mmCIF file of C-alpha atoms in Angstrom:
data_model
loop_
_atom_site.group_PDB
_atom_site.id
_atom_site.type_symbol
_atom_site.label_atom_id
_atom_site.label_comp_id
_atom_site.label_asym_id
_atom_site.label_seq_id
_atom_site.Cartn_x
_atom_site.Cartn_y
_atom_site.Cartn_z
ATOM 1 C CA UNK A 8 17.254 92.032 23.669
ATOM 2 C CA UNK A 9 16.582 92.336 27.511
ATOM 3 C CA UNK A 10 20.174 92.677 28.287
ATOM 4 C CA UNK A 11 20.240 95.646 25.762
ATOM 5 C CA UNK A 12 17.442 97.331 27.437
ATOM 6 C CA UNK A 13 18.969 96.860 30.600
ATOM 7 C CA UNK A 14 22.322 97.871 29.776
ATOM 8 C CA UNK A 15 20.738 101.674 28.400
ATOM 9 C CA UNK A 16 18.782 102.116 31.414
ATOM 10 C CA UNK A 17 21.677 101.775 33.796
ATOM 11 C CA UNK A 18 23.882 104.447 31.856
ATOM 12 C CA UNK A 19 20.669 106.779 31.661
ATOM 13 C CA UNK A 20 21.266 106.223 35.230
ATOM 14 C CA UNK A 21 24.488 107.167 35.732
ATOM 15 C CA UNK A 22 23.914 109.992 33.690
ATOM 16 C CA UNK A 23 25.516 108.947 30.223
ATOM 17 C CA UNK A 24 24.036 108.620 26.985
ATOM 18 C CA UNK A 25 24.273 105.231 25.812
ATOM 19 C CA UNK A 26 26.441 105.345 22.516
ATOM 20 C CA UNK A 27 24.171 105.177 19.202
ATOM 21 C CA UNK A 28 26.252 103.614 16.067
ATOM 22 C CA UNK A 29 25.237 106.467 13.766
ATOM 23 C CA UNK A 30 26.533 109.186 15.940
ATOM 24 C CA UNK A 31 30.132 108.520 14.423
ATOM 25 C CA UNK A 32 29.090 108.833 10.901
ATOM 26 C CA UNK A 33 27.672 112.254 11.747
ATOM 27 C CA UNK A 34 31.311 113.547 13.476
ATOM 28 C CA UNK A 35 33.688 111.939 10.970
ATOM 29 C CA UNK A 36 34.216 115.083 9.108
ATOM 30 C CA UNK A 37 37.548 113.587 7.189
ATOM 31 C CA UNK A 38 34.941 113.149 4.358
ATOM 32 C CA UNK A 39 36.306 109.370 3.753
ATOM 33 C CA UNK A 40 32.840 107.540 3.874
ATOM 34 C CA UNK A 41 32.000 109.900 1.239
ATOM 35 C CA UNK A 42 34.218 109.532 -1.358
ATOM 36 C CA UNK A 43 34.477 106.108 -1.223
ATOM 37 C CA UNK A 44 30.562 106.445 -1.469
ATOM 38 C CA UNK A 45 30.825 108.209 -4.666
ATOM 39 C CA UNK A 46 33.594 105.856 -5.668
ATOM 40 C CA UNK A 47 31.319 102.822 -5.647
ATOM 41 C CA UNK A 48 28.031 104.781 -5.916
ATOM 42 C CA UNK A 49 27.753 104.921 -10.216
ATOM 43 C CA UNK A 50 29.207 101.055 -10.390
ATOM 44 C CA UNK A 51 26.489 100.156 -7.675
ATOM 45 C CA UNK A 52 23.447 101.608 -9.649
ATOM 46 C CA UNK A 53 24.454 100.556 -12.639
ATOM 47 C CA UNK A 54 24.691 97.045 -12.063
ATOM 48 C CA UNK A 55 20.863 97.383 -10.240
ATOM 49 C CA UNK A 56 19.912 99.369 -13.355
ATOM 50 C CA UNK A 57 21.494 96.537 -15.794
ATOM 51 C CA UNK A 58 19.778 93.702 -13.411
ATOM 52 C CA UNK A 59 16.082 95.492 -13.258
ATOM 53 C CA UNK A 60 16.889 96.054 -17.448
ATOM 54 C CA UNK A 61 17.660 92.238 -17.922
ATOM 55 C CA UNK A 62 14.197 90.650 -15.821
ATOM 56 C CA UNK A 63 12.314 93.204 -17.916
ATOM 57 C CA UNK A 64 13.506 91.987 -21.146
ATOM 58 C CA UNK A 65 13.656 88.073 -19.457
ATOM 59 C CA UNK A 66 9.673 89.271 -18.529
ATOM 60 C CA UNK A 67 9.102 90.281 -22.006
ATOM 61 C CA UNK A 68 10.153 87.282 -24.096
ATOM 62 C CA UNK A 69 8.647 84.704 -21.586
ATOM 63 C CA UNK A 70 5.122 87.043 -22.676
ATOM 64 C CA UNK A 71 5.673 86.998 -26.108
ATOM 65 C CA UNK A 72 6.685 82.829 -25.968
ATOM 66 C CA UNK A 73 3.009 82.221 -24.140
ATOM 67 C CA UNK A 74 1.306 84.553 -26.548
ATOM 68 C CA UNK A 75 2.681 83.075 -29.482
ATOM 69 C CA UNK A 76 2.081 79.604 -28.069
ATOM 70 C CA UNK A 77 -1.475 80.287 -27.284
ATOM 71 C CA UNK A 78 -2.183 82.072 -30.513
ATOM 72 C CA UNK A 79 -1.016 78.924 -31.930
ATOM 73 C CA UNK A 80 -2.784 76.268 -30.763
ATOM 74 C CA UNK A 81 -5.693 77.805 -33.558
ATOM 75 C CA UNK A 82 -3.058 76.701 -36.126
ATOM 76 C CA UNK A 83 -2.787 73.080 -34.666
ATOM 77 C CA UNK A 84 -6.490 72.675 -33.953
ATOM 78 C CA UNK A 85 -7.261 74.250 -37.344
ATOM 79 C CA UNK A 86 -9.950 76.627 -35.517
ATOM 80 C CA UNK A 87 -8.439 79.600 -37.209
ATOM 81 C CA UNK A 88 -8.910 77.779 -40.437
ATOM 82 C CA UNK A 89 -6.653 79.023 -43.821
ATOM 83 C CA UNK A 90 -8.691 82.378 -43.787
ATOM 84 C CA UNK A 91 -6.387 83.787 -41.144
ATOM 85 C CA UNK A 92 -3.644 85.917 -42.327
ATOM 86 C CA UNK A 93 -0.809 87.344 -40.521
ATOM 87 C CA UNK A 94 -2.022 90.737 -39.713
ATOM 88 C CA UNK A 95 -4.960 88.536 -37.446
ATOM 89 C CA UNK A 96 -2.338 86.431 -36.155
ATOM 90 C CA UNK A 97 -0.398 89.699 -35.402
ATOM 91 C CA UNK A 98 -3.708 91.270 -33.672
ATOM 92 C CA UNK A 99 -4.063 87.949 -31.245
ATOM 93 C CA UNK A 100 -0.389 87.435 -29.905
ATOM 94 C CA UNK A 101 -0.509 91.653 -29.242
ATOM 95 C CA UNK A 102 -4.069 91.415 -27.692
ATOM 96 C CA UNK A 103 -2.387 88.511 -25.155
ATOM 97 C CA UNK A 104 0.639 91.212 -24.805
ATOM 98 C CA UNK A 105 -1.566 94.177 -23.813
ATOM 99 C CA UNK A 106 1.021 95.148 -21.546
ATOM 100 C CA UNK A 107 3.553 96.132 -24.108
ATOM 101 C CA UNK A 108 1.416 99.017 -25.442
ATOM 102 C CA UNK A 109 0.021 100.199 -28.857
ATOM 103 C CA UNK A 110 3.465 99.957 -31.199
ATOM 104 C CA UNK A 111 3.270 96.245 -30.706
ATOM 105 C CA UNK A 112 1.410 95.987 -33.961
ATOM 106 C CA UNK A 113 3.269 97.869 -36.276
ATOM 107 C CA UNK A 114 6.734 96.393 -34.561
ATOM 108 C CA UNK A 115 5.662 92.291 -34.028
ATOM 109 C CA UNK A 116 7.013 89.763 -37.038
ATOM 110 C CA UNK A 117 5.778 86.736 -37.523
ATOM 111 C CA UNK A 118 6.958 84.040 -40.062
ATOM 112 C CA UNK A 119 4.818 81.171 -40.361
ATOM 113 C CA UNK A 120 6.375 78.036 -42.623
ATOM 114 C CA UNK A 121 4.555 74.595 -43.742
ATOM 115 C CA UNK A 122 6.536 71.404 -44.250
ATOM 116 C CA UNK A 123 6.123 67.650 -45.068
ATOM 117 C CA UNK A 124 8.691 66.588 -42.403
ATOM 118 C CA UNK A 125 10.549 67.587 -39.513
ATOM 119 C CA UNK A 126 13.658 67.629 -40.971
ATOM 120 C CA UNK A 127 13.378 70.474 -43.310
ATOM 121 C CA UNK A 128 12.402 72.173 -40.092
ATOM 122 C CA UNK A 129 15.926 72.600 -40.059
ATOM 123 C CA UNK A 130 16.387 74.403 -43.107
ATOM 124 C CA UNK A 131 14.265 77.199 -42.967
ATOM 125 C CA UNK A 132 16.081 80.248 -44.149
ATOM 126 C CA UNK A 133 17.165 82.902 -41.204
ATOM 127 C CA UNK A 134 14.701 86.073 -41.318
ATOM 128 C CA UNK A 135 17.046 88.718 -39.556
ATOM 129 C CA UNK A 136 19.834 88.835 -42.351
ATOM 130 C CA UNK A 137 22.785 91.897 -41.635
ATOM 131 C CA UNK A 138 20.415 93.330 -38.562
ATOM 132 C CA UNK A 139 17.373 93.473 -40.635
ATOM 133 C CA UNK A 140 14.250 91.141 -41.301
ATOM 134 C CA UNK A 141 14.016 89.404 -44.760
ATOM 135 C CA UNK A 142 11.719 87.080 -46.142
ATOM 136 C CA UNK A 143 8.928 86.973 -43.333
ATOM 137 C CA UNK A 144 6.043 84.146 -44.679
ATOM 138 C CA UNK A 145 2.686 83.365 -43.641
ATOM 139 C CA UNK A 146 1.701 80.139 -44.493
ATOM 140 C CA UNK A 147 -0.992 77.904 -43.085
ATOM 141 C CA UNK A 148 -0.551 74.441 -43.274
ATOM 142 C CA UNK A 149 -3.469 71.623 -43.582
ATOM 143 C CA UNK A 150 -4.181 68.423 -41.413
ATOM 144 C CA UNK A 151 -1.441 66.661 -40.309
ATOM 145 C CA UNK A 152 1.064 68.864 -41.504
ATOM 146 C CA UNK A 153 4.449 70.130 -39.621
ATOM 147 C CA UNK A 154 3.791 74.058 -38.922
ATOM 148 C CA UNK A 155 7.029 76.867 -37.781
ATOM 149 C CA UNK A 156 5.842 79.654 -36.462
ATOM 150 C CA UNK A 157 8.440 82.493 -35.680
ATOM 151 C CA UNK A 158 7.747 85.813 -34.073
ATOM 152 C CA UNK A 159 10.355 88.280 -33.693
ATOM 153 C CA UNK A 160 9.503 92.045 -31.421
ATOM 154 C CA UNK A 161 12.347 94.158 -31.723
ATOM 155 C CA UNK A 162 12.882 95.387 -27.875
ATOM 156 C CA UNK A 163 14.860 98.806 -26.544
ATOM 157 C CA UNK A 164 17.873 97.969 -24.483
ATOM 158 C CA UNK A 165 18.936 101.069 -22.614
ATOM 159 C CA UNK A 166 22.138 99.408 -20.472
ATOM 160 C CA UNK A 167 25.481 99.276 -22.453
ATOM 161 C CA UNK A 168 26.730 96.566 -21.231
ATOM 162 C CA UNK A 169 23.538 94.659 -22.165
ATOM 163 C CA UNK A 170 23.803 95.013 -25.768
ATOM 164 C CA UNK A 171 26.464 92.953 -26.999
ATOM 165 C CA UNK A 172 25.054 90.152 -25.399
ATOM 166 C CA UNK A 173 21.427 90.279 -26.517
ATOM 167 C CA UNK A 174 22.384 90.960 -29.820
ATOM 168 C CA UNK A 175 20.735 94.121 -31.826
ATOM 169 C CA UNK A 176 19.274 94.924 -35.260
ATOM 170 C CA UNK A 177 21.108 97.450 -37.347
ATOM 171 C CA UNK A 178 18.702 99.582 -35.055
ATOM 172 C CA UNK A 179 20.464 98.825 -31.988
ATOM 173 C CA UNK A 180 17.483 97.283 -30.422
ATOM 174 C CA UNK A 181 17.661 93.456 -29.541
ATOM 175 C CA UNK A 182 15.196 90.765 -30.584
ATOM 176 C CA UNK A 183 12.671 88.719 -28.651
ATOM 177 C CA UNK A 184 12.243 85.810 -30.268
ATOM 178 C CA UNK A 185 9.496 82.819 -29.914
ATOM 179 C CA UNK A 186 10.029 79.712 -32.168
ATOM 180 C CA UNK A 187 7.576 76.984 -32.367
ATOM 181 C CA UNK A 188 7.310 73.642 -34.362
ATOM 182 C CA UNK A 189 4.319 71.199 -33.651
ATOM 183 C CA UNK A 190 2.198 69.342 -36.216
ATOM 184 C CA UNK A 191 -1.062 69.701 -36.550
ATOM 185 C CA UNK A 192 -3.719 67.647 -35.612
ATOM 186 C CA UNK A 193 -5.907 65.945 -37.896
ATOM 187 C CA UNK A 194 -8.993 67.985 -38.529
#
């Protein structure tokens, strides 16, 4: 850095102007740099669009997959009790998603399956049939008992080339999705 310094003082010196590495951008007037700007310039932004698309929606299901989880854990304890219903349950994983805004009610699914085993875990019947939810449940198991709870927010992709591998509802939005299987605790 001191050689630099030194270097500019002695041609301020002599009486020349030490060379500055922008001043040949500014008399290039072939126009080069600037098409190949705008050659690379849409490609460029889209792919920083497409990235700052894809954390948002990575950001989005990693908040729904907490939510869900924590809303939850009143299923395994057996705090919530069998009075809950899924328009509660709906309420709590939103209220722990305040972020997403107000349509969160009216757009968040949640399918909530008892079984005797773990193995008919496996057998649950899919919910999003042809792009479009089908046979959503809501039911609260007892003590002891193996609990699936789904929840399913249909989320706006904007970027093209983000679509066909999030996979979309008939609506052309994709779905977050939070699956979770646990048994409850005795209680």
């Amino acid at each position: 850095m001191d050689g630099i310094i030194r270097v500019r003082i002695r041609l301020k010196k002599l009486g020349k102007t030490p060379p500055c590495p922008m001043t040949g951008l500014w008399r290039d007037r072939r126009g080069a740099t600037a098409v190949e700007f705008a050659l690379i310039a849409f490609p460029f932004f889209g792919l920083i669009m497409g990235c700052i698309e894809l954390a948002i929606v990575l950001f989005a299901g990693v908040s729904l997959d907490l939510a869900t989880a924590k809303v939850s854990r009143e299923l395994r304890t057996g705090t919530s009790g069998k009075a809950t219903t899924s328009a509660i349950f709906i309420t709590k994983v939103c209220n722990e998603m305040a972020w997403i805004g107000s349509d969160c009610k009216s757009k968040l699914r949640v399918d909530v399956r008892t079984f005797t085993n773990f193995q008919m875990v496996s057998q649950a019947p899919d919910v999003i049939v042809d792009g479009k939810f089908v046979s959503m449940q809501y039911t609260v198991g007892g003590s002891s008992q193996i609990q699936l709870v789904r929840a399913y927010y249909p989320w706006p992709v904007f970027s093209p080339f983000l679509k066909p591998g999030l996979g979309s509802l008939s609506s052309g939005e994709t779905v977050l999705s939070s699956i979770i299987v646990f048994k409850n605790e005795p209680f």
